[in-house]
Amino acid sequence: QVQLVESGGGLVQAGGSLRLSCAASGRIRSTYVMGWFRQAPGKEREFVATITWKGDTSYYADSVKGRFTISRDSAANTVYLQMNSLKQEDTAVYYCATKSVGSLRVTHVSVYSNWGQGTRVTVSS
């Protein structure tokens, strides 16, 4: 079982930046895929970005491509989401998640077995 703890959320003005962190504990295999998802009020949880635990491949939702960067530090067992040029529509609770097998391009929430508690990001005008 993998435990995930997110941090780094907060209030930021539109155009600003935030970096989210996801600290992972437990047994993480090299085949794992780590992902960031978000859920805005009244909306379903949606995919943001994924990265292989090896760190060699990443994948982004079109809505964040070019603005967000996912990365991981295997020595620290931490995955990051650098968010730049934030927009009001990025306001959501951001969740870290992991799955043990499968492609990082398979992004439906149902295939991710471990989730963090979420960290709130609010982007003001």
Coordinates of C-alpha atoms in Angstrom, one line a residue:
Q1 CA 0.0 0.0 0.0
V2 CA 1.2 3.5 -0.9
Q3 CA 0.4 6.5 1.1
L4 CA 0.3 9.9 -0.5
V5 CA 0.3 13.3 1.1
E6 CA -0.1 16.5 -0.9
S7 CA 1.0 20.0 0.1
G8 CA 1.6 23.4 -1.5
G9 CA -1.8 24.6 -2.3
G10 CA -3.0 28.1 -1.5
L11 CA -4.4 31.3 -2.8
V12 CA -2.7 32.9 -5.8
Q13 CA -3.6 35.7 -8.3
A14 CA -4.2 34.9 -11.9
G15 CA -1.0 34.7 -13.8
G16 CA 0.9 33.5 -10.7
S17 CA 2.6 30.2 -9.9
L18 CA 2.4 27.5 -7.3
R19 CA 4.3 24.2 -6.8
L20 CA 2.4 21.3 -5.4
S21 CA 4.2 18.4 -3.7
C22 CA 3.1 14.8 -3.2
A23 CA 5.1 12.8 -0.7
A24 CA 4.8 9.1 -1.2
S25 CA 5.6 6.4 1.3
G26 CA 5.4 2.6 1.1
R27 CA 6.6 0.3 -1.5
I28 CA 6.8 2.0 -4.9
R29 CA 7.9 0.0 -7.8
S30 CA 9.6 1.3 -11.0
T31 CA 6.5 0.4 -13.0
Y32 CA 4.2 2.8 -11.0
V33 CA 2.6 5.8 -12.7
M34 CA 2.0 8.9 -10.6
G35 CA -0.7 11.4 -11.4
W36 CA -2.2 14.7 -10.5
F37 CA -5.9 15.2 -10.8
R38 CA -8.2 18.0 -9.8
Q39 CA -11.8 18.5 -8.8
A40 CA -13.5 21.9 -9.1
P41 CA -16.7 22.6 -7.1
G42 CA -19.7 20.9 -8.7
K43 CA -17.5 19.1 -11.3
E44 CA -16.1 15.6 -11.7
R45 CA -12.5 14.8 -10.8
E46 CA -10.3 15.3 -13.9
F47 CA -6.9 14.3 -15.1
V48 CA -4.1 16.9 -15.0
A49 CA -0.8 15.2 -15.6
T50 CA 0.9 11.8 -15.2
I51 CA 4.5 10.7 -15.0
T52 CA 6.2 7.3 -14.8
W53 CA 8.0 6.7 -11.6
K54 CA 11.2 6.3 -13.6
G55 CA 10.6 9.9 -14.6
D56 CA 11.2 9.3 -18.3
T57 CA 7.8 10.1 -19.7
S58 CA 5.0 12.5 -18.8
Y59 CA 1.6 13.3 -20.2
Y60 CA -0.7 16.3 -19.8
A61 CA -4.2 17.3 -20.2
D62 CA -4.6 19.8 -23.0
S63 CA -6.0 22.4 -20.6
V64 CA -2.6 22.6 -18.8
K65 CA -0.1 21.8 -21.4
G66 CA 2.6 24.4 -21.7
R67 CA 1.7 25.9 -18.2
F68 CA 2.1 22.9 -15.8
T69 CA 5.1 20.6 -15.4
I70 CA 5.1 17.3 -13.5
S71 CA 8.3 15.9 -12.2
R72 CA 9.5 13.5 -9.5
D73 CA 12.4 13.1 -7.2
S74 CA 12.8 9.4 -6.6
A75 CA 15.4 9.9 -3.8
A76 CA 12.8 12.0 -1.9
N77 CA 9.9 9.8 -3.0
T78 CA 8.1 13.0 -4.1
V79 CA 6.2 14.1 -7.2
Y80 CA 5.8 17.8 -8.0
L81 CA 3.4 19.8 -10.1
Q82 CA 4.8 23.2 -11.1
M83 CA 1.9 25.4 -12.1
N84 CA 2.6 28.6 -14.0
S85 CA 0.4 31.2 -15.6
L86 CA -2.5 30.1 -13.4
K87 CA -6.0 30.9 -14.5
Q88 CA -9.2 31.2 -12.5
E89 CA -10.4 28.0 -14.1
D90 CA -7.5 26.1 -12.4
T91 CA -9.2 26.6 -9.1
A92 CA -9.8 23.2 -7.6
V93 CA -8.7 20.6 -5.0
Y94 CA -5.7 18.9 -6.4
Y95 CA -5.1 15.2 -5.7
C96 CA -2.1 13.0 -6.1
A97 CA -2.7 9.4 -7.1
T98 CA -0.8 6.3 -8.2
K99 CA -1.4 3.1 -10.0
S100 CA 0.9 0.1 -10.2
V101 CA 0.5 -0.9 -13.8
G102 CA -0.6 0.4 -17.1
S103 CA 0.1 3.3 -19.5
L104 CA 0.4 6.8 -18.2
R105 CA -2.0 7.8 -21.0
V106 CA -4.8 5.8 -19.3
T107 CA -6.1 8.5 -17.1
H108 CA -9.5 7.6 -15.9
V109 CA -9.8 8.0 -12.1
S110 CA -11.1 4.5 -11.6
V111 CA -7.8 2.9 -12.5
Y112 CA -5.9 4.8 -9.8
S113 CA -5.8 2.8 -6.6
N114 CA -4.1 5.1 -4.1
W115 CA -5.1 8.8 -3.5
G116 CA -4.0 11.6 -1.2
Q117 CA -6.3 13.8 0.7
G118 CA -6.0 16.7 -1.7
T119 CA -4.7 20.3 -1.5
R120 CA -6.8 23.3 -2.4
V121 CA -5.7 25.8 -5.0
T122 CA -7.6 29.0 -5.4
V123 CA -6.8 31.4 -8.2
S124 CA -8.2 34.9 -7.8
S125 CA -8.8 37.5 -10.5

